JSON list of C-alpha atoms and ligand atoms in Angstrom, two decimals:
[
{"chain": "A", "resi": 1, "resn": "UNK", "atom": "CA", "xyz": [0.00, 0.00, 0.00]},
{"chain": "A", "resi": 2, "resn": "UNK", "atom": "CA", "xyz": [1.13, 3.90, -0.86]},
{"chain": "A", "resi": 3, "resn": "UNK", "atom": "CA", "xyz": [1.97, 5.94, 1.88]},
{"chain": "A", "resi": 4, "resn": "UNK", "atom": "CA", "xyz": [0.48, 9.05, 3.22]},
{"chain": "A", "resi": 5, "resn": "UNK", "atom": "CA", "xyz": [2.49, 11.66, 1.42]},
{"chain": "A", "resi": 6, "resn": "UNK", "atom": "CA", "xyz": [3.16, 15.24, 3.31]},
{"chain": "A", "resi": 7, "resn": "UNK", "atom": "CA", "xyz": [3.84, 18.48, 1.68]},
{"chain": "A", "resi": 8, "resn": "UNK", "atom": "CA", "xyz": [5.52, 20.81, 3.84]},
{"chain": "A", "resi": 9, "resn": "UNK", "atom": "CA", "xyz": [6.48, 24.48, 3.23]},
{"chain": "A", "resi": 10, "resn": "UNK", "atom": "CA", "xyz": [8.12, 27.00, 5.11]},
{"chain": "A", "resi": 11, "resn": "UNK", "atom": "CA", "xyz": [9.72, 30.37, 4.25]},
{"chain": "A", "resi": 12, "resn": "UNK", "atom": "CA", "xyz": [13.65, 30.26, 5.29]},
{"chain": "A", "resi": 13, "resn": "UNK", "atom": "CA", "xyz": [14.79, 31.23, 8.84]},
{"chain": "A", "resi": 14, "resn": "UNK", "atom": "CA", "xyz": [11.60, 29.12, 10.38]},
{"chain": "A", "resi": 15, "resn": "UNK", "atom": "CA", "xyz": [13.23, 25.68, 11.51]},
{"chain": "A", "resi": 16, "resn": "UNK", "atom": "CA", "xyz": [11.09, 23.70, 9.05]},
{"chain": "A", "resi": 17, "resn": "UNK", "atom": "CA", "xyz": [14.13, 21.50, 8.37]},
{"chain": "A", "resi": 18, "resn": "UNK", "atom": "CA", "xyz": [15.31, 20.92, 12.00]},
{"chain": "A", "resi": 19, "resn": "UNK", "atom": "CA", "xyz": [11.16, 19.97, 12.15]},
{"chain": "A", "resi": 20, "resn": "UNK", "atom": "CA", "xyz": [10.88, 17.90, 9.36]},
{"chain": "A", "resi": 21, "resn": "UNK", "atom": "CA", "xyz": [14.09, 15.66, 10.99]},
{"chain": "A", "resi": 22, "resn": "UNK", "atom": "CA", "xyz": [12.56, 15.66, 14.34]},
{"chain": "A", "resi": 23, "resn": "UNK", "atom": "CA", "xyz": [9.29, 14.31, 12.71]},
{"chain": "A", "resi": 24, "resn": "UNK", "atom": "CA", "xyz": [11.19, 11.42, 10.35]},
{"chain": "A", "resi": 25, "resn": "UNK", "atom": "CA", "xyz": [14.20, 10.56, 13.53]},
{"chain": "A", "resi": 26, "resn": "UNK", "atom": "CA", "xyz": [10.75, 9.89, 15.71]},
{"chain": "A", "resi": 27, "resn": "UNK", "atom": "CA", "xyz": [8.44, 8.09, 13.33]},
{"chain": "A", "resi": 28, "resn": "UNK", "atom": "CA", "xyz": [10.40, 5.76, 10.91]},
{"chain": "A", "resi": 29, "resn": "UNK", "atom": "CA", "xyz": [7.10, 5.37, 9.17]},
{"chain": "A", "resi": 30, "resn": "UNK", "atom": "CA", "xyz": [7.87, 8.63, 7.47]},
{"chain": "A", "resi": 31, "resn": "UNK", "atom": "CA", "xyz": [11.07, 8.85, 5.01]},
{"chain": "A", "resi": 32, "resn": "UNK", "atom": "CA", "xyz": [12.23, 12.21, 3.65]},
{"chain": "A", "resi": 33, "resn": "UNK", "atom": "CA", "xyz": [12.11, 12.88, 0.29]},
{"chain": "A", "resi": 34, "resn": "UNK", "atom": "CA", "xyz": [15.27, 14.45, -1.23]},
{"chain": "A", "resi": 35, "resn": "UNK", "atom": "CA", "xyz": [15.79, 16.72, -3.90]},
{"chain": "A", "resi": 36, "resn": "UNK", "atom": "CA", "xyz": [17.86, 17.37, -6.49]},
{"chain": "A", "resi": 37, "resn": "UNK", "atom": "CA", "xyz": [19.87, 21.11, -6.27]},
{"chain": "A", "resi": 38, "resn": "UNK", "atom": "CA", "xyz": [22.30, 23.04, -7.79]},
{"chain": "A", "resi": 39, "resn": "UNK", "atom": "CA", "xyz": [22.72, 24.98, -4.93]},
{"chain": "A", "resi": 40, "resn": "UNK", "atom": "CA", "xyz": [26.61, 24.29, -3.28]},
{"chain": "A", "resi": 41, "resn": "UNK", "atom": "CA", "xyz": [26.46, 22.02, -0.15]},
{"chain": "A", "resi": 42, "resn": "UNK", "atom": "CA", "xyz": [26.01, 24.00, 3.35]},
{"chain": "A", "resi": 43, "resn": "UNK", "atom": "CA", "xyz": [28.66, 22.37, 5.90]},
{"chain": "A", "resi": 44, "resn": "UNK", "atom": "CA", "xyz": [27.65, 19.45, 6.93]},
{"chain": "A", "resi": 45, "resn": "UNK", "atom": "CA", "xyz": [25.27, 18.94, 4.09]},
{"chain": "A", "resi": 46, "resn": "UNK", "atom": "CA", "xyz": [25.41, 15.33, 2.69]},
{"chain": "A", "resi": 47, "resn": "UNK", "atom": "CA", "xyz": [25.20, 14.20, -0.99]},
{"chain": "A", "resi": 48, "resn": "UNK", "atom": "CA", "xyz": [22.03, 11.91, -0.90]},
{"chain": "A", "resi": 49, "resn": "UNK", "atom": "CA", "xyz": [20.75, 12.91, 2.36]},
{"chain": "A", "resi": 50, "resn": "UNK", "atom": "CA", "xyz": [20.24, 16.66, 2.47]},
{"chain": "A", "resi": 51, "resn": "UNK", "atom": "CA", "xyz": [20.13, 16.78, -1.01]},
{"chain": "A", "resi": 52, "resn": "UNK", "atom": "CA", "xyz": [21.40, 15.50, -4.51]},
{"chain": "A", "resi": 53, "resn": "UNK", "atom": "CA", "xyz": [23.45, 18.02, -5.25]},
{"chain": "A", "resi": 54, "resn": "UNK", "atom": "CA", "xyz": [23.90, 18.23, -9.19]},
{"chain": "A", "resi": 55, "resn": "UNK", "atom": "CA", "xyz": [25.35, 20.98, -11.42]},
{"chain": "A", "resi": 56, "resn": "UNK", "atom": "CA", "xyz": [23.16, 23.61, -13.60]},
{"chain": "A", "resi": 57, "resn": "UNK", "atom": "CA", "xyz": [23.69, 21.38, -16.73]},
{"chain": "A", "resi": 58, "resn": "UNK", "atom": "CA", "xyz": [22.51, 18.06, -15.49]},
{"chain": "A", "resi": 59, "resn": "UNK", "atom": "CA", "xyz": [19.32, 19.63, -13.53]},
{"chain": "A", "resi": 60, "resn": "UNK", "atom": "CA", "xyz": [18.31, 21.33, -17.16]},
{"chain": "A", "resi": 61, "resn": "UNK", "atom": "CA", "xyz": [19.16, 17.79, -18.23]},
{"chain": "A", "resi": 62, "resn": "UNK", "atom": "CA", "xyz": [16.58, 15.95, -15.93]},
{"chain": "A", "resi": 63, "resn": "UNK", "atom": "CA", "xyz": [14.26, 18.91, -16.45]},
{"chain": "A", "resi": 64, "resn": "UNK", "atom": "CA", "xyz": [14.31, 18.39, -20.07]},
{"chain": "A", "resi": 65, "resn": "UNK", "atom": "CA", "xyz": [13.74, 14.92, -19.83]},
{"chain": "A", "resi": 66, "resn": "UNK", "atom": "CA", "xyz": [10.83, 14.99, -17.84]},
{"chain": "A", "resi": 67, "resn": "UNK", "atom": "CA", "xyz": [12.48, 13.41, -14.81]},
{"chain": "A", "resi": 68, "resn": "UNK", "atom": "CA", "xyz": [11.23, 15.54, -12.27]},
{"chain": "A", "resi": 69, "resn": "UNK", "atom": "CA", "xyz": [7.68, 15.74, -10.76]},
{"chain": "A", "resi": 70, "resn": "UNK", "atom": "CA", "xyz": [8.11, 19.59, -10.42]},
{"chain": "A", "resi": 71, "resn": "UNK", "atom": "CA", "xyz": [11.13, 21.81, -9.65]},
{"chain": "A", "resi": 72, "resn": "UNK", "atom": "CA", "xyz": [11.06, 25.56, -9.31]},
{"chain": "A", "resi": 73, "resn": "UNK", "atom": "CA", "xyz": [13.90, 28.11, -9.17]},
{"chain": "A", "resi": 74, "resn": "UNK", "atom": "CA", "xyz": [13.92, 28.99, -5.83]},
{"chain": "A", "resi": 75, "resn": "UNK", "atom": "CA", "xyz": [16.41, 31.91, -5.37]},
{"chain": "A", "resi": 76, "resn": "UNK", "atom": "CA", "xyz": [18.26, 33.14, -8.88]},
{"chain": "A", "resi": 77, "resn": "UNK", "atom": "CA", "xyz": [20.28, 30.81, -10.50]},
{"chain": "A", "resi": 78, "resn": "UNK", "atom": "CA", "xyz": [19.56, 27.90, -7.51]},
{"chain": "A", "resi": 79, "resn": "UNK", "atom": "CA", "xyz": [17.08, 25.30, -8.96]},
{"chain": "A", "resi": 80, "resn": "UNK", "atom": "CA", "xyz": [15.44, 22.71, -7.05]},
{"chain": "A", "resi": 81, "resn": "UNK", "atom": "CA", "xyz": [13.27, 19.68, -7.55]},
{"chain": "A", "resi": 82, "resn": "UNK", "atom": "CA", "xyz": [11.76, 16.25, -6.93]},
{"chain": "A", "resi": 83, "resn": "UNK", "atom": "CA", "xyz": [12.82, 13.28, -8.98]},
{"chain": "A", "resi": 84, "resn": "UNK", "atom": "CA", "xyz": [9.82, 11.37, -10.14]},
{"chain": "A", "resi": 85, "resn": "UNK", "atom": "CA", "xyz": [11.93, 8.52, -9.02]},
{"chain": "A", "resi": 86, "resn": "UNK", "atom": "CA", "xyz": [13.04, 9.91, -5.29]},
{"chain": "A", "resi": 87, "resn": "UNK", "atom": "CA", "xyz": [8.80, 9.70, -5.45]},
{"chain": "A", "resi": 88, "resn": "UNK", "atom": "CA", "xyz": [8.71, 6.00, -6.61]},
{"chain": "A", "resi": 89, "resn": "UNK", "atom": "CA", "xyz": [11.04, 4.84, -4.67]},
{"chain": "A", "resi": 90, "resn": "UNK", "atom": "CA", "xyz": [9.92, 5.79, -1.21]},
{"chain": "A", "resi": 91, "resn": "UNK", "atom": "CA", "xyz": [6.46, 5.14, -2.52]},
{"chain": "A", "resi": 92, "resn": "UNK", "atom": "CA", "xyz": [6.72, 1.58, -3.14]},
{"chain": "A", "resi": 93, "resn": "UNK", "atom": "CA", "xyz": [8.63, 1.36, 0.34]},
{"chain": "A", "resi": 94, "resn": "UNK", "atom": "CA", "xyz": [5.60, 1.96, 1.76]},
{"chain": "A", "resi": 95, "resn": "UNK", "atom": "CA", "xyz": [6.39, 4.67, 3.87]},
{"chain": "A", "resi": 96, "resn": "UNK", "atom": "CA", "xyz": [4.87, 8.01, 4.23]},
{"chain": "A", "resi": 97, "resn": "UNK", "atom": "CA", "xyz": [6.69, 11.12, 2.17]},
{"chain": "A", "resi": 98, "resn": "UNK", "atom": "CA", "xyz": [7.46, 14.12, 3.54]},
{"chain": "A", "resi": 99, "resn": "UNK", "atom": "CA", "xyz": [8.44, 17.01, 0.79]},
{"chain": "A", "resi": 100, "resn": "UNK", "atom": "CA", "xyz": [10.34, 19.58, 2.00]},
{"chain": "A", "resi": 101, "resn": "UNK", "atom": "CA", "xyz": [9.14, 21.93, -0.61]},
{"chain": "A", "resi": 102, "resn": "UNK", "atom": "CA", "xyz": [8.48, 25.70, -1.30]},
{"chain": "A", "resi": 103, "resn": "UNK", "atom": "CA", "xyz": [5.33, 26.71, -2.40]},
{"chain": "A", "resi": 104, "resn": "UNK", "atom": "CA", "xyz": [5.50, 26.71, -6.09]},
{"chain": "A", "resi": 105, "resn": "UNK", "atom": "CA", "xyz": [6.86, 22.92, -5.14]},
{"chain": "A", "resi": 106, "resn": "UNK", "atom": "CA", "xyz": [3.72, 22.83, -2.70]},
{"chain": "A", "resi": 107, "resn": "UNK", "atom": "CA", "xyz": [1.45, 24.25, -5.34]},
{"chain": "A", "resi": 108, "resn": "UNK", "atom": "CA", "xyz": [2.42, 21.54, -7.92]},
{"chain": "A", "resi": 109, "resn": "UNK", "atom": "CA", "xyz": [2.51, 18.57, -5.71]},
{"chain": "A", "resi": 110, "resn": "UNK", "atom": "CA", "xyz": [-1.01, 19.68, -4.37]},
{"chain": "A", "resi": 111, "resn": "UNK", "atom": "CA", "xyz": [-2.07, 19.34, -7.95]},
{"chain": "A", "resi": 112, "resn": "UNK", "atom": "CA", "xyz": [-0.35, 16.58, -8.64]},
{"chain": "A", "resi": 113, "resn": "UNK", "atom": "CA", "xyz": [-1.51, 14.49, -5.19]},
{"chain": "A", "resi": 114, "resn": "UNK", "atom": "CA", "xyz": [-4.75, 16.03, -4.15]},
{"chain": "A", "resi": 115, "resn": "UNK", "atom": "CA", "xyz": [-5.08, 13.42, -0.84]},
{"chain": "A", "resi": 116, "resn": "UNK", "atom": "CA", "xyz": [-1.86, 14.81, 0.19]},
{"chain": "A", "resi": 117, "resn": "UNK", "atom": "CA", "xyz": [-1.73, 16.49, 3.72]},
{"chain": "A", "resi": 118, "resn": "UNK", "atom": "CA", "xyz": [-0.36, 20.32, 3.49]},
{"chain": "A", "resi": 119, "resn": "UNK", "atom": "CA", "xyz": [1.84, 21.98, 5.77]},
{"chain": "A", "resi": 120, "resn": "UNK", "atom": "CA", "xyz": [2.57, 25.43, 5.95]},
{"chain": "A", "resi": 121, "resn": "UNK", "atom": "CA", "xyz": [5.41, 26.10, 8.92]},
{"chain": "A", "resi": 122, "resn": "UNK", "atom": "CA", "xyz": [4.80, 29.84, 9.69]},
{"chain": "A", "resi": 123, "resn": "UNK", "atom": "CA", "xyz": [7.57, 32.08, 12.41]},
{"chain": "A", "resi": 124, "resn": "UNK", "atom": "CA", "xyz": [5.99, 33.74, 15.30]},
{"chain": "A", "resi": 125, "resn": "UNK", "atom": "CA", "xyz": [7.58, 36.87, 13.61]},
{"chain": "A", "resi": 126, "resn": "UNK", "atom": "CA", "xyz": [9.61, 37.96, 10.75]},
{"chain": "A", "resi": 127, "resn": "UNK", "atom": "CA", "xyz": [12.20, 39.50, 13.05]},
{"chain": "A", "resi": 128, "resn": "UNK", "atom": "CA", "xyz": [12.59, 36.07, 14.33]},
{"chain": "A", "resi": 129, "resn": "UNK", "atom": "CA", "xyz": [13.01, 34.74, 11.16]},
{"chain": "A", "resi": 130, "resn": "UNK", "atom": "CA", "xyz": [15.68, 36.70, 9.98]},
{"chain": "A", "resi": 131, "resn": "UNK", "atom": "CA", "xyz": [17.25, 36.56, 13.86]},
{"chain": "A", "resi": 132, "resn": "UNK", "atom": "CA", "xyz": [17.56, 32.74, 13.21]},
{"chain": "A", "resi": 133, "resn": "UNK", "atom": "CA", "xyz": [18.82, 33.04, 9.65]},
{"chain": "A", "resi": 134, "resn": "UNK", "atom": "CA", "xyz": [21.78, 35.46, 10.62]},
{"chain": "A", "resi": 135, "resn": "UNK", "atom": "CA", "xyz": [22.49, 33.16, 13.13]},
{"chain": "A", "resi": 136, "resn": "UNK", "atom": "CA", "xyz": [22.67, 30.28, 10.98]},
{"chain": "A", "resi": 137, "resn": "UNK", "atom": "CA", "xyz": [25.79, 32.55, 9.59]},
{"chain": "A", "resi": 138, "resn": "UNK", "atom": "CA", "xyz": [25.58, 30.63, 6.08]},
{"chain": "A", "resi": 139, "resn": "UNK", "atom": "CA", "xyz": [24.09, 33.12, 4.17]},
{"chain": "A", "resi": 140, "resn": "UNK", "atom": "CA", "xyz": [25.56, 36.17, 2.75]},
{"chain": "A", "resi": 141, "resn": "UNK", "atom": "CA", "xyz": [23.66, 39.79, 3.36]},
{"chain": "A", "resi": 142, "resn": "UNK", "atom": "CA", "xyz": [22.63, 39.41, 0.18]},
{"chain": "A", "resi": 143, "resn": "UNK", "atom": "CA", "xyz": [21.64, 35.97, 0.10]},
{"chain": "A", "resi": 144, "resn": "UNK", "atom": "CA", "xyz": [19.83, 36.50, 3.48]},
{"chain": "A", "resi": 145, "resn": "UNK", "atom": "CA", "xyz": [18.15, 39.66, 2.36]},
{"chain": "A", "resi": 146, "resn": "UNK", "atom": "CA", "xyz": [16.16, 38.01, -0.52]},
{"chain": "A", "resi": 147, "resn": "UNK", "atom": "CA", "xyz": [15.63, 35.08, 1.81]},
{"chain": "A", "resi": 148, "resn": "UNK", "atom": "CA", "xyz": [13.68, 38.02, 3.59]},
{"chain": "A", "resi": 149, "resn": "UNK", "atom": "CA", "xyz": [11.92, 38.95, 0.80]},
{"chain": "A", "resi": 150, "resn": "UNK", "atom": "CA", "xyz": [10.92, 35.65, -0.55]},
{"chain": "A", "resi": 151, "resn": "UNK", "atom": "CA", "xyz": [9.15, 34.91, 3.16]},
{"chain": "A", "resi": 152, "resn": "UNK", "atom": "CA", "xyz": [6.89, 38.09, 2.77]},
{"chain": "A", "resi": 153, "resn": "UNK", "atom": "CA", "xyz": [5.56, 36.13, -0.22]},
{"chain": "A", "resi": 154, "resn": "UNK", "atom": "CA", "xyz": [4.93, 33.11, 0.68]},
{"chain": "A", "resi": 155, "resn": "UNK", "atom": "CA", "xyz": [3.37, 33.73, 3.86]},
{"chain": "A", "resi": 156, "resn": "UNK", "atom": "CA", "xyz": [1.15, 35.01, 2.20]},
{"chain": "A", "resi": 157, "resn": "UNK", "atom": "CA", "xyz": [0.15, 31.51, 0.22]},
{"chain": "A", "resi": 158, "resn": "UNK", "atom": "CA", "xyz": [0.03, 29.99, 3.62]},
{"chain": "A", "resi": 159, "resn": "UNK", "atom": "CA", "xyz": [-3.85, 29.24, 3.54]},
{"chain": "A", "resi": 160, "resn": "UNK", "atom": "CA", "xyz": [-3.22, 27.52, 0.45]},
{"chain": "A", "resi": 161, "resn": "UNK", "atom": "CA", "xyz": [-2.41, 24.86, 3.08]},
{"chain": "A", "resi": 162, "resn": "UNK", "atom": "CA", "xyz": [-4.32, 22.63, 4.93]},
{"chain": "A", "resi": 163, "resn": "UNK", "atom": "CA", "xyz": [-2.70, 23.05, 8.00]},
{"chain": "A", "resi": 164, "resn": "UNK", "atom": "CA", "xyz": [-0.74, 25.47, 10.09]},
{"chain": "A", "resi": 165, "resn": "UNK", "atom": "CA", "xyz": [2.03, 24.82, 12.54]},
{"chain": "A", "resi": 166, "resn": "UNK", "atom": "CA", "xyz": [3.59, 27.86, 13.82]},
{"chain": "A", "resi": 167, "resn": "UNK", "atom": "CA", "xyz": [7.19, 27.24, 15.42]},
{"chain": "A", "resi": 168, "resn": "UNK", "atom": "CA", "xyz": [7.45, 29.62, 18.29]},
{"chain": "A", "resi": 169, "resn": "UNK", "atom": "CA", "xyz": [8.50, 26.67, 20.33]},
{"chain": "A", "resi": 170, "resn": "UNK", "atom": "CA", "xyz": [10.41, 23.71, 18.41]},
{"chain": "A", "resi": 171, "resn": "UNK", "atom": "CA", "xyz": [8.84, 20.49, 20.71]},
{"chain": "A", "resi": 172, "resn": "UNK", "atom": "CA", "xyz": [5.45, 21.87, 20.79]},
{"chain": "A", "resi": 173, "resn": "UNK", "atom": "CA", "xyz": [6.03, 22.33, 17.15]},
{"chain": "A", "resi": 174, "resn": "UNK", "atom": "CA", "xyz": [6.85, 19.38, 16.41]},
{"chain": "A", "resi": 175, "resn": "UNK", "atom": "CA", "xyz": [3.83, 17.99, 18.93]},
{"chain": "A", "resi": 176, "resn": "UNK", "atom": "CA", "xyz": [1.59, 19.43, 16.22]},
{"chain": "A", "resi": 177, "resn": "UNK", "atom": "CA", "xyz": [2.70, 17.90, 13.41]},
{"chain": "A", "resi": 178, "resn": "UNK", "atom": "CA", "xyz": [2.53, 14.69, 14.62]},
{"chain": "A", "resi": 179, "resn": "UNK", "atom": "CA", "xyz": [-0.92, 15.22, 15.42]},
{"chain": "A", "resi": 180, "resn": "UNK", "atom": "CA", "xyz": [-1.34, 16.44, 11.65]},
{"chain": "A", "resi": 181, "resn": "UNK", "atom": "CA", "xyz": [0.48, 13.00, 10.72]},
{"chain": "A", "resi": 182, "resn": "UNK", "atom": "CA", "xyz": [-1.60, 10.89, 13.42]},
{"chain": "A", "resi": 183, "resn": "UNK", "atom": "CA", "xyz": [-4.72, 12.58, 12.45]},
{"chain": "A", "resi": 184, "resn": "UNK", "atom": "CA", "xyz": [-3.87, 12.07, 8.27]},
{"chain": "A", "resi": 185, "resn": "UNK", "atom": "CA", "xyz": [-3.29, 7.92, 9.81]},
{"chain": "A", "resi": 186, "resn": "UNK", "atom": "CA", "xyz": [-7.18, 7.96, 10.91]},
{"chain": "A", "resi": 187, "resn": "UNK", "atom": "CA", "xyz": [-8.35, 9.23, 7.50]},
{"chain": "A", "resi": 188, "resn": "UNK", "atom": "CA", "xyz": [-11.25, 6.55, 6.91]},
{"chain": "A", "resi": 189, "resn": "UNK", "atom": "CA", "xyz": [-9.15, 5.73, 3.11]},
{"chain": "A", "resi": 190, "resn": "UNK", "atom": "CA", "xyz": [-6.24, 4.78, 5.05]},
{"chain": "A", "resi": 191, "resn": "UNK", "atom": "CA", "xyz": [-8.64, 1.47, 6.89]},
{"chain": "A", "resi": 192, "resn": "UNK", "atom": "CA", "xyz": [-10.78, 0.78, 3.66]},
{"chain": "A", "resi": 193, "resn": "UNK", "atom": "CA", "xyz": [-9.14, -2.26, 3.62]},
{"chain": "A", "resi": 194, "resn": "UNK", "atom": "CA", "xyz": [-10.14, -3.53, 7.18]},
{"chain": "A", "resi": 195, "resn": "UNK", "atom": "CA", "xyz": [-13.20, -1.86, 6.46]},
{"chain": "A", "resi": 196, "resn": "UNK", "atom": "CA", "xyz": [-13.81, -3.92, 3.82]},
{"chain": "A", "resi": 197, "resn": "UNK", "atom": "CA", "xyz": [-12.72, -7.28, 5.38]},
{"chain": "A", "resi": 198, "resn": "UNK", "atom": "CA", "xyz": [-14.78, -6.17, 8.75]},
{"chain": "A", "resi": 199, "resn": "UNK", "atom": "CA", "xyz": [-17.41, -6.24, 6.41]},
{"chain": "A", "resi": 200, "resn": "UNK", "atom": "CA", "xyz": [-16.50, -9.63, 4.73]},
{"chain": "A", "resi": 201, "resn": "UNK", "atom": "CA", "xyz": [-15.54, -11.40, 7.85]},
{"chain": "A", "resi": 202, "resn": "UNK", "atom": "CA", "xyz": [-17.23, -14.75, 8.15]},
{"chain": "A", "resi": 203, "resn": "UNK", "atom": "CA", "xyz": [-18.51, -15.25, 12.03]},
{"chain": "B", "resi": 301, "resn": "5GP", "atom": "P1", "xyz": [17.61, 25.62, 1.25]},
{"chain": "B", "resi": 301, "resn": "5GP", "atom": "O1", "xyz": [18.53, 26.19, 0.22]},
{"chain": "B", "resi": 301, "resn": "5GP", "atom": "O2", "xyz": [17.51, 26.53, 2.46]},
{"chain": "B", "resi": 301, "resn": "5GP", "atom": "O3", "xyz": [17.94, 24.20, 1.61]},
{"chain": "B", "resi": 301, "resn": "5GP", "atom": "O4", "xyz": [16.15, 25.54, 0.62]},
{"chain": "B", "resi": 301, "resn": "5GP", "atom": "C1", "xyz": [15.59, 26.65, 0.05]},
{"chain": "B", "resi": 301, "resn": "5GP", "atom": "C2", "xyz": [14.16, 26.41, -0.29]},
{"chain": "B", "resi": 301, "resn": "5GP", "atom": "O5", "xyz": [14.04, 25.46, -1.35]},
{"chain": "B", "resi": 301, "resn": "5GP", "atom": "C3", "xyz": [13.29, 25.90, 0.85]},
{"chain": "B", "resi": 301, "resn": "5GP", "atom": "O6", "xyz": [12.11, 26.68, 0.89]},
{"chain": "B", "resi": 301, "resn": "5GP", "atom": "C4", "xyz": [12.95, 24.49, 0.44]},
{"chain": "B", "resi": 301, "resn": "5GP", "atom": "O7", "xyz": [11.68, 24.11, 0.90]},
{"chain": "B", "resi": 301, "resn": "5GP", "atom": "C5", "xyz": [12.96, 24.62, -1.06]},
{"chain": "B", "resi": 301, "resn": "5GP", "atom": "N1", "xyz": [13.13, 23.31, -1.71]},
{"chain": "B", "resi": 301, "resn": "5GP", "atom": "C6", "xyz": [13.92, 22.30, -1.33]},
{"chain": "B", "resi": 301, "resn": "5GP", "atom": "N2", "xyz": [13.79, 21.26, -2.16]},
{"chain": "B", "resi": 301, "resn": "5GP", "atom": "C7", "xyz": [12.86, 21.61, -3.08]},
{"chain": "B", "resi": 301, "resn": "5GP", "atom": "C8", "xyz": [12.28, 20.95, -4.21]},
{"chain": "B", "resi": 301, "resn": "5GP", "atom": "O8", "xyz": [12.57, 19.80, -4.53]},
{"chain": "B", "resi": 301, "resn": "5GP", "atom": "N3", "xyz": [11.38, 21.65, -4.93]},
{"chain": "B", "resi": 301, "resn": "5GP", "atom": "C9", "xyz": [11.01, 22.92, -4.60]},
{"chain": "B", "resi": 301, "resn": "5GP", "atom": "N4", "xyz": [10.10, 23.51, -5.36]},
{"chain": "B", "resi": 301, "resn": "5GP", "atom": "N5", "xyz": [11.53, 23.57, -3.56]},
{"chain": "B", "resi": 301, "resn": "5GP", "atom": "C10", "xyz": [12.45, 22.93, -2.81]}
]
């Protein structure tokens, strides 16, 4: 059976990635999906686990060829996307997906997986946002001043969604979107097959 697969979005500076590895380390019933970038690695960053880090030419490549199930470029000149494949592979794994995505990502997956559950990680404030992404001391001004600007925007997409999780706090955060992913589990399509042998059951 296909897992439950979760789109979550987040504008930069809101923790969404330190949430989406709290959510996968504590439920291995959920596998992270990863994409492809031409983005350089941040230290620490692994080839394969973070990302698949690729150059310009071989994401136009895949793009071109159809191998990806959207992609979007995300700041100028850094594409990003998910492999059709990255999909089919934790698919027939059975797990649930989680997409670490942004929202023209979001936007197409939506469309593309309409039972998907939708995430939209919001900051109690921009100030914070930009407090944790100077912080984070990987971006240059520049870099971190469009990272800015980009969040103005897609808040304001957020009730594309279907849920909100704002991360004020990161384990009460994270509290809520296991409730999302528990609450996505008792969806009544997710026991149509018990239903159905409940129903069949010879007593
Ligand atoms: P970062 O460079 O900070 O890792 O990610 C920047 C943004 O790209 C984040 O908003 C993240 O959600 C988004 N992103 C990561 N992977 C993908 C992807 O495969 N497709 C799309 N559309 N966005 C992605």
């Amino acid at each position: 059976m296909s897992g439950i697969l979760y789109i979550v979005s987040a504008p930069s500076g809101v923790g969404k990635t330190t949430l989406i590895n709290r959510l996968t380390e504590i439920d291995n019933d959920c596998a992270f999906a990863v994409s492809h970038t031409t983005r350089e690695p941040r230290k620490g960053e692994v080839d394969g686990e973070h990302y698949y880090f690729v150059t310009g030419d071989r994401f136009r490549e895949m793009a071109e060829d159809g191998e990806f199930a959207e992609w979007a470029e995300v700041y100028e000149g850094r594409f990003y996307g998910t492999s059709r494949a990255e999909i089919e592979r934790l698919r027939t794994s059975g797990k649930d997906v989680v997409f670490d995505v942004d929202y023209h990502g979001g936007r197409s997956l939506m469309r593309l997986y309409p039972d998907a559950t939708s995430v939209f990680v919001l900051p109690p404030s921009l100030a914070v946002a930009r407090e944790r992404l100077s912080g984070r001391g990987t971006d240059l001004p520049a870099d971190l001043a469009e990272r800015i600007r980009n969040a103005r925007v897609e808040i304001s997409v957020a009730h594309e969604y279907g849920h909100i999780v704002v991360n004020d706090e990161l384990d009460r955060a994270v509290r809520d979107l296991m409730i999302i992913v528990k609450s996505a589990r008792l969806g009544h399509e997710h026991s149509a097959g018990l239903v159905r042998d409940l129903v069949a059951e010879d007593v």
